[in-house]
Amino acid sequence: MDYYSGYINQLIEQLSRLPGIGVKTAGRLAFHIMNMPAEQAEKLASAITEARSHVQYCKCCQTLTDQEICPVCADPRRDKTTIMVVENTQDLAAYEKTGKFDGVYHVLHGAISPMLGIGPDDIRLKELMQRLTGDVSEVIIATNSSLEGETTAMYISKLIKPTGIKVTRIASGVPVGGDLENIDEVTLLRALEGRTRL
Ligand code: ZN
């Protein structure tokens, strides 16, 4: 039975597709949006469409950016021979916030997970391997210390070994299953400085 307008039901359905949002929370958000001034609701809607239409993957590191080449890759002061591999753009942002890493990144947009059916071809590994044909001296694997993150790290390390490029893994000071973006800067720096060769 439809208690509300079909429009509201549609909004609830769309919101409940977001990660971590159940039907109950989606309902709460939907009614909050309904009670917003119309102008604010329009701003929210256009922020979504604008972001989706203007943001693209950096041609070099694959992070999400509104330029063809992201600001990190475009910065001539960054050391292009050191590439840190992270799972997503938020992880990149977490390391950038420390201001202590002067290399560049490669964003995988996910991690290998046989359980979820995510294989090596589903993340941006091919693009990483292409970059390694250039002048690269070290690849730092900074995927999460979750099962998926470790599986991905092992896979990448095996893939890179034959090229002779140095492969390191950040220290496991990062709590298991913890998202990199929620870890404080000191812990991140310690993990980076304590990295070990694979
Ligand atoms: Zn980039």
mmCIF file of N, CA and C and ligand atoms in Angstrom, residues 58 60-61 63 70 73, ligand 1:
data_model
loop_
_atom_site.group_PDB
_atom_site.id
_atom_site.type_symbol
_atom_site.label_atom_id
_atom_site.label_comp_id
_atom_site.label_asym_id
_atom_site.label_seq_id
_atom_site.Cartn_x
_atom_site.Cartn_y
_atom_site.Cartn_z
ATOM 1 N N CYS A 58 41.583 10.747 -13.900
ATOM 2 C CA CYS A 58 42.847 11.329 -14.359
ATOM 3 C C CYS A 58 43.475 10.359 -15.363
ATOM 4 N N CYS A 60 46.363 9.827 -16.011
ATOM 5 C CA CYS A 60 47.598 9.217 -15.542
ATOM 6 C C CYS A 60 47.368 8.298 -14.333
ATOM 7 N N CYS A 61 46.851 8.852 -13.227
ATOM 8 C CA CYS A 61 46.758 8.055 -11.987
ATOM 9 C C CYS A 61 45.366 7.484 -11.734
ATOM 10 N N THR A 63 42.720 8.870 -10.583
ATOM 11 C CA THR A 63 41.905 9.435 -9.504
ATOM 12 C C THR A 63 40.773 10.244 -10.107
ATOM 13 N N CYS A 70 45.176 15.217 -13.149
ATOM 14 C CA CYS A 70 44.870 15.760 -11.830
ATOM 15 C C CYS A 70 46.001 16.673 -11.320
ATOM 16 N N CYS A 73 49.405 14.827 -10.419
ATOM 17 C CA CYS A 73 50.169 14.378 -11.592
ATOM 18 C C CYS A 73 50.728 15.565 -12.383
HETATM 19 ZN ZN ZN B 1 46.574 11.973 -11.584
#
